[in-house]
GROMACS .gro file of C-alpha atoms in nm:
model
  304
    1VAL     CA    1   0.801  23.419  16.958
    2GLN     CA    2   0.649  23.691  16.743
    3ASP     CA    3   0.975  23.770  16.580
    4GLN     CA    4   1.038  23.419  16.463
    5PRO     CA    5   0.994  23.387  16.074
    6TYR     CA    6   0.692  23.180  15.974
    7GLN     CA    7   0.801  22.823  15.877
    8LEU     CA    8   0.640  22.732  15.548
    9PRO     CA    9   0.471  22.393  15.552
   10VAL     CA   10   0.615  22.295  15.207
   11GLU     CA   11   0.967  22.242  15.091
   12ILE     CA   12   1.131  22.101  14.785
   13ASP     CA   13   1.161  21.733  14.767
   14PRO     CA   14   1.541  21.651  14.763
   15LEU     CA   15   1.478  21.369  14.504
   16ILE     CA   16   1.313  21.621  14.264
   17ALA     CA   17   1.568  21.891  14.345
   18SER     CA   18   1.864  21.652  14.253
   19ASN     CA   19   1.659  21.494  13.968
   20THR     CA   20   1.748  21.152  14.095
   21GLY     CA   21   1.520  20.859  14.183
   22MET     CA   22   1.230  21.017  14.011
   23HIS     CA   23   1.059  20.680  13.960
   24ARG     CA   24   0.984  20.705  14.343
   25ARG     CA   25   0.775  21.017  14.281
   26GLN     CA   26   0.562  20.877  13.989
   27ILE     CA   27   0.260  20.656  13.972
   28THR     CA   28   0.283  20.489  13.638
   29ASP     CA   29  -0.029  20.279  13.658
   30LEU     CA   30  -0.263  20.417  13.384
   31LEU     CA   31  -0.616  20.535  13.462
   32ASP     CA   32  -0.926  20.453  13.259
   33GLN     CA   33  -0.926  20.649  12.935
   34SER     CA   34  -1.280  20.782  13.003
   35ILE     CA   35  -1.167  20.928  13.340
   36GLN     CA   36  -1.101  21.307  13.351
   37VAL     CA   37  -0.834  21.343  13.622
   38HIS     CA   38  -0.931  21.570  13.891
   39SER     CA   39  -0.832  21.650  14.256
   40GLN     CA   40  -1.101  21.405  14.396
   41CYS     CA   41  -0.935  21.118  14.228
   42PHE     CA   42  -0.666  21.132  14.504
   43VAL     CA   43  -0.653  21.107  14.881
   44ILE     CA   44  -0.362  21.150  15.111
   45THR     CA   45  -0.359  20.967  15.455
   46SER     CA   46  -0.313  21.211  15.754
   47ASP     CA   47   0.050  21.118  15.812
   48ASN     CA   48   0.120  21.192  15.445
   49ARG     CA   49   0.277  20.844  15.394
   50TYR     CA   50   0.019  20.699  15.153
   51ILE     CA   51  -0.179  20.818  14.855
   52LEU     CA   52  -0.500  20.655  14.746
   53VAL     CA   53  -0.590  20.681  14.378
   54CYS     CA   54  -0.903  20.590  14.182
   55GLY     CA   55  -1.021  20.571  13.819
   56PHE     CA   56  -0.867  20.238  13.719
   57TRP     CA   57  -1.017  20.027  13.447
   58ASP     CA   58  -1.053  19.731  13.687
   59LYS     CA   59  -1.298  19.918  13.912
   60SER     CA   60  -1.048  19.936  14.199
   61PHE     CA   61  -0.886  20.199  14.390
   62ARG     CA   62  -0.522  20.166  14.501
   63VAL     CA   63  -0.294  20.253  14.785
   64TYR     CA   64   0.062  20.368  14.712
   65SER     CA   65   0.358  20.456  14.922
   66THR     CA   66   0.447  20.837  14.888
   67ASP     CA   67   0.807  20.763  14.973
   68THR     CA   68   0.874  20.483  14.719
   69GLY     CA   69   0.580  20.508  14.470
   70LYS     CA   70   0.527  20.137  14.550
   71LEU     CA   71   0.171  19.983  14.505
   72MET     CA   72   0.074  19.863  14.867
   73GLN     CA   73  -0.295  19.766  14.822
   74VAL     CA   74  -0.563  19.719  14.555
   75VAL     CA   75  -0.917  19.747  14.692
   76PHE     CA   76  -1.216  19.600  14.499
   77GLY     CA   77  -1.590  19.646  14.576
   78HIS     CA   78  -1.751  19.853  14.302
   79TRP     CA   79  -1.929  19.722  13.978
   80ASP     CA   80  -1.789  20.007  13.769
   81VAL     CA   81  -1.508  20.251  13.751
   82VAL     CA   82  -1.446  20.449  14.074
   83THR     CA   83  -1.479  20.812  14.001
   84CYS     CA   84  -1.401  20.987  14.337
   85LEU     CA   85  -1.257  20.948  14.685
   86GLY     CA   86  -1.292  21.132  15.013
   87ARG     CA   87  -1.138  21.093  15.356
   88SER     CA   88  -1.282  21.172  15.703
   89GLU     CA   89  -1.090  21.345  15.992
   90SER     CA   90  -0.829  21.113  16.147
   91TYR     CA   91  -0.850  20.961  16.491
   92ILE     CA   92  -0.576  20.892  16.736
   93GLY     CA   93  -0.349  20.638  16.557
   94GLY     CA   94  -0.417  20.760  16.219
   95ASN     CA   95  -0.738  20.561  16.165
   96CYS     CA   96  -1.010  20.721  15.953
   97TYR     CA   97  -1.284  20.650  15.701
   98ILE     CA   98  -1.236  20.644  15.333
   99LEU     CA   99  -1.517  20.699  15.088
  100SER     CA  100  -1.543  20.580  14.734
  101GLY     CA  101  -1.787  20.677  14.474
  102SER     CA  102  -1.842  20.503  14.136
  103ARG     CA  103  -2.012  20.495  13.812
  104ASP     CA  104  -2.227  20.222  13.947
  105ALA     CA  105  -2.425  20.504  14.132
  106THR     CA  106  -2.326  20.368  14.488
  107LEU     CA  107  -2.068  20.488  14.742
  108LEU     CA  108  -1.875  20.242  14.972
  109LEU     CA  109  -1.748  20.345  15.313
  110TRP     CA  110  -1.418  20.194  15.404
  111TYR     CA  111  -1.200  20.197  15.722
  112TRP     CA  112  -0.835  20.291  15.699
  113ASN     CA  113  -0.629  20.115  15.964
  114GLY     CA  114  -0.342  20.340  16.080
  115LYS     CA  115  -0.163  20.047  16.251
  116THR     CA  116  -0.147  19.832  15.939
  117ASN     CA  117  -0.155  20.119  15.697
  118SER     CA  118  -0.413  19.961  15.484
  119ILE     CA  119  -0.792  19.937  15.412
  120GLY     CA  120  -0.974  19.703  15.661
  121ASP     CA  121  -0.815  19.511  15.939
  122ASN     CA  122  -0.609  19.289  15.704
  123THR     CA  123  -0.463  19.082  15.996
  124ASN     CA  124  -0.513  18.747  15.822
  125GLY     CA  125  -0.468  18.860  15.470
  126GLU     CA  126  -0.831  18.882  15.420
  127THR     CA  127  -0.990  19.090  15.141
  128ALA     CA  128  -1.113  19.428  15.253
  129ALA     CA  129  -1.481  19.464  15.295
  130PRO     CA  130  -1.666  19.804  15.303
  131ARG     CA  131  -1.832  19.911  15.635
  132ALA     CA  132  -2.131  20.038  15.451
  133ILE     CA  133  -2.306  20.062  15.117
  134LEU     CA  134  -2.478  20.392  15.031
  135THR     CA  135  -2.743  20.375  14.774
  136GLY     CA  136  -3.008  20.615  14.644
  137HIS     CA  137  -2.842  20.794  14.334
  138ASP     CA  138  -2.956  20.690  13.985
  139TYR     CA  139  -2.629  20.816  13.801
  140GLU     CA  140  -2.263  20.812  13.835
  141ILE     CA  141  -2.129  20.955  14.152
  142THR     CA  142  -1.934  21.275  14.071
  143CYS     CA  143  -1.832  21.412  14.415
  144ALA     CA  144  -1.860  21.329  14.777
  145ALA     CA  145  -1.753  21.437  15.128
  146ILE     CA  146  -1.759  21.264  15.459
  147CYS     CA  147  -1.780  21.425  15.809
  148ALA     CA  148  -1.716  21.142  16.059
  149GLU     CA  149  -1.758  21.392  16.355
  150LEU     CA  150  -2.133  21.444  16.255
  151GLY     CA  151  -2.159  21.096  16.119
  152VAL     CA  152  -2.279  21.200  15.771
  153VAL     CA  153  -2.181  21.146  15.409
  154ILE     CA  154  -2.288  21.401  15.137
  155SER     CA  155  -2.271  21.305  14.778
  156GLY     CA  156  -2.367  21.434  14.422
  157SER     CA  157  -2.416  21.255  14.094
  158LYS     CA  158  -2.434  21.343  13.729
  159GLU     CA  159  -2.813  21.411  13.753
  160GLY     CA  160  -3.047  21.430  14.038
  161PRO     CA  161  -3.017  21.585  14.384
  162CYS     CA  162  -2.735  21.566  14.632
  163LEU     CA  163  -2.805  21.323  14.916
  164ILE     CA  164  -2.709  21.302  15.292
  165HIS     CA  165  -2.652  20.952  15.427
  166SER     CA  166  -2.559  20.828  15.778
  167MET     CA  167  -2.234  20.639  15.798
  168ASN     CA  168  -2.444  20.327  15.849
  169GLY     CA  169  -2.579  20.355  15.498
  170ASP     CA  170  -2.925  20.513  15.582
  171LEU     CA  171  -3.048  20.788  15.347
  172LEU     CA  172  -3.126  21.073  15.564
  173ARG     CA  173  -3.236  21.351  15.335
  174THR     CA  174  -3.222  21.510  14.997
  175LEU     CA  175  -3.055  21.857  14.929
  176GLU     CA  176  -3.301  22.050  14.715
  177ALA     CA  177  -3.099  22.293  14.497
  178PRO     CA  178  -3.245  22.545  14.248
  179GLU     CA  179  -3.391  22.374  13.938
  180ASN     CA  180  -3.087  22.489  13.717
  181CYS     CA  181  -2.834  22.312  13.962
  182VAL     CA  182  -2.833  21.955  13.829
  183LYS     CA  183  -2.484  21.829  13.814
  184ALA     CA  184  -2.279  21.869  14.147
  185LYS     CA  185  -1.895  21.884  14.077
  186LEU     CA  186  -1.746  21.964  14.410
  187ILE     CA  187  -1.867  21.923  14.773
  188GLN     CA  188  -1.707  22.043  15.103
  189ALA     CA  189  -1.866  21.972  15.438
  190SER     CA  190  -1.754  22.113  15.781
  191ARG     CA  191  -1.798  21.952  16.122
  192GLU     CA  192  -2.000  22.264  16.217
  193GLY     CA  193  -2.277  22.139  15.998
  194HIS     CA  194  -2.210  22.358  15.678
  195CYS     CA  195  -2.213  22.218  15.343
  196VAL     CA  196  -2.107  22.388  15.005
  197ILE     CA  197  -2.176  22.238  14.680
  198TYR     CA  198  -2.053  22.372  14.337
  199TYR     CA  199  -2.245  22.278  14.028
  200ASP     CA  200  -2.135  22.254  13.672
  201ASN     CA  201  -2.346  22.551  13.573
  202GLY     CA  202  -2.129  22.789  13.791
  203HIS     CA  203  -2.362  22.801  14.092
  204PHE     CA  204  -2.259  22.754  14.451
  205CYS     CA  205  -2.520  22.653  14.712
  206ALA     CA  206  -2.478  22.651  15.087
  207PHE     CA  207  -2.680  22.411  15.298
  208SER     CA  208  -2.706  22.314  15.646
  209VAL     CA  209  -2.675  21.930  15.713
  210ASN     CA  210  -3.054  21.948  15.796
  211GLY     CA  211  -3.102  22.023  15.436
  212LYS     CA  212  -3.184  22.382  15.446
  213LEU     CA  213  -3.066  22.601  15.164
  214HIS     CA  214  -2.907  22.908  15.318
  215SER     CA  215  -2.771  23.094  15.005
  216THR     CA  216  -2.669  23.066  14.644
  217MET     CA  217  -2.414  23.240  14.421
  218GLU     CA  218  -2.310  23.231  14.058
  219THR     CA  219  -1.946  23.264  13.952
  220ASP     CA  220  -1.808  23.335  13.610
  221ASP     CA  221  -1.485  23.127  13.678
  222ASN     CA  222  -1.479  22.747  13.593
  223ILE     CA  223  -1.412  22.646  13.957
  224ARG     CA  224  -1.174  22.336  13.998
  225ALA     CA  225  -1.110  22.342  14.362
  226ILE     CA  226  -1.291  22.456  14.682
  227GLN     CA  227  -1.174  22.437  15.054
  228LEU     CA  228  -1.381  22.509  15.369
  229SER     CA  229  -1.203  22.659  15.667
  230ARG     CA  230  -1.206  22.421  15.970
  231ASP     CA  231  -1.486  22.629  16.140
  232GLY     CA  232  -1.691  22.624  15.827
  233GLN     CA  233  -1.728  22.991  15.822
  234TYR     CA  234  -1.510  23.070  15.514
  235LEU     CA  235  -1.482  22.920  15.171
  236LEU     CA  236  -1.174  22.925  14.942
  237THR     CA  237  -1.217  22.881  14.563
  238GLY     CA  238  -0.988  22.850  14.277
  239GLY     CA  239  -1.028  22.769  13.903
  240ASP     CA  240  -0.920  22.829  13.545
  241ASN     CA  241  -0.883  23.206  13.609
  242GLY     CA  242  -0.590  23.132  13.851
  243VAL     CA  243  -0.738  23.346  14.144
  244VAL     CA  244  -0.792  23.227  14.485
  245MET     CA  245  -1.092  23.388  14.633
  246VAL     CA  246  -1.223  23.402  14.999
  247TRP     CA  247  -1.599  23.392  15.061
  248GLN     CA  248  -1.809  23.415  15.384
  249VAL     CA  249  -2.008  23.088  15.364
  250TYR     CA  250  -2.345  23.195  15.515
  251ASP     CA  251  -2.425  23.466  15.246
  252PHE     CA  252  -2.134  23.412  14.991
  253LYS     CA  253  -2.009  23.755  15.059
  254GLN     CA  254  -1.678  23.809  14.880
  255LEU     CA  255  -1.412  23.895  15.137
  256PHE     CA  256  -1.078  23.891  14.944
  257ALA     CA  257  -0.913  23.794  14.618
  258TYR     CA  258  -0.550  23.702  14.605
  259PRO     CA  259  -0.332  23.826  14.313
  260GLY     CA  260  -0.397  23.623  14.007
  261CYS     CA  261  -0.153  23.345  13.897
  262ASP     CA  262  -0.037  23.278  13.526
  263ALA     CA  263  -0.203  22.938  13.531
  264GLY     CA  264  -0.543  22.779  13.628
  265ILE     CA  265  -0.584  22.620  13.974
  266ARG     CA  266  -0.644  22.248  13.983
  267SER     CA  267  -0.639  22.164  14.350
  268MET     CA  268  -0.624  22.325  14.683
  269THR     CA  269  -0.571  22.258  15.050
  270LEU     CA  270  -0.512  22.445  15.384
  271SER     CA  271  -0.225  22.376  15.610
  272TYR     CA  272  -0.311  22.226  15.948
  273ASP     CA  273  -0.273  22.560  16.114
  274GLN     CA  274  -0.497  22.723  15.859
  275ARG     CA  275  -0.221  22.982  15.784
  276CYS     CA  276  -0.129  22.867  15.439
  277ILE     CA  277  -0.332  22.793  15.127
  278MET     CA  278  -0.141  22.557  14.893
  279THR     CA  279  -0.264  22.536  14.535
  280GLY     CA  280  -0.165  22.285  14.251
  281MET     CA  281  -0.157  22.471  13.916
  282ALA     CA  282  -0.232  22.359  13.565
  283SER     CA  283   0.143  22.445  13.482
  284GLY     CA  284   0.251  22.178  13.726
  285SER     CA  285   0.383  22.421  13.984
  286ILE     CA  286   0.267  22.459  14.352
  287VAL     CA  287   0.187  22.817  14.481
  288VAL     CA  288   0.166  22.902  14.852
  289PHE     CA  289  -0.044  23.192  14.982
  290TYR     CA  290  -0.031  23.319  15.329
  291ASN     CA  291  -0.371  23.340  15.501
  292ASP     CA  292  -0.527  23.480  15.821
  293PHE     CA  293  -0.893  23.412  15.855
  294ASN     CA  294  -0.893  23.629  16.172
  295ARG     CA  295  -0.888  23.946  15.981
  296TRP     CA  296  -1.253  23.892  15.871
  297HIS     CA  297  -1.372  23.759  16.206
  298HIS     CA  298  -1.621  24.017  16.363
  299GLU     CA  299  -1.496  23.944  16.719
  300TYR     CA  300  -1.137  24.012  16.611
  301GLN     CA  301  -1.234  24.329  16.413
  302THR     CA  302  -1.430  24.486  16.697
  303ARG     CA  303  -1.185  24.396  16.972
  304TYR     CA  304  -0.871  24.515  16.808
   0.00000   0.00000   0.00000
């Protein structure tokens, strides 16, 4: 088994390779002009068959088929433009929770039905309704993360502290960051109870879900994408410098920096087996990095 070559989790789409049927790979609906497109405007379902997009002028977010590019569902519920989306872990059958944040300073929690491949039960053609309404922010929601295993939602806004809600909509606690950390741009939460927040002044903060601030760090890169490992021990970051970096979450110790790319990083994800880091670049290309978190694990290092 060891001698088998590693199978990359990405391959070139035949439609793009042959340059035919490109309309099936494009979403042509225009976003609101005031929206700055970023990775949190998009969410993919766990089976990769549907993409959810926000930022439309009509205050909706929409569901598209990744195979055909066809619009499948339009979901209304907010009073202003939807600014970010998030997805929980998926249950058996592909069910999961979808989180939407808006300029109306609220978040709505929705249920994705893996059987009907739509938001809500939709059995009788009824309009989808949110499972919970999360309030407490005073300004536009800029980023949010949901951890269904812990039953919490963590969100940030243009001004004011980040908040932790239960999935029933109850406000549980406030995350008090250093006073110069005002606008949260990116949030990642792990099922182990770690939460990492990146602020627009270049600072990172690591919290526990109990609200305790563990550590802070300042970076000189304009970070556009962050990703936590599944166990919440490691943080991947990427930004305009085009360098993917690996950090230890608890104390923000830098563990590794991958070779720099010739374009800025706009989005990032980990493959399911945590062995590949996939980054979307400002140039439009996708770069895949091989990854092995074990090399920094203290048990692995002392045992071998």
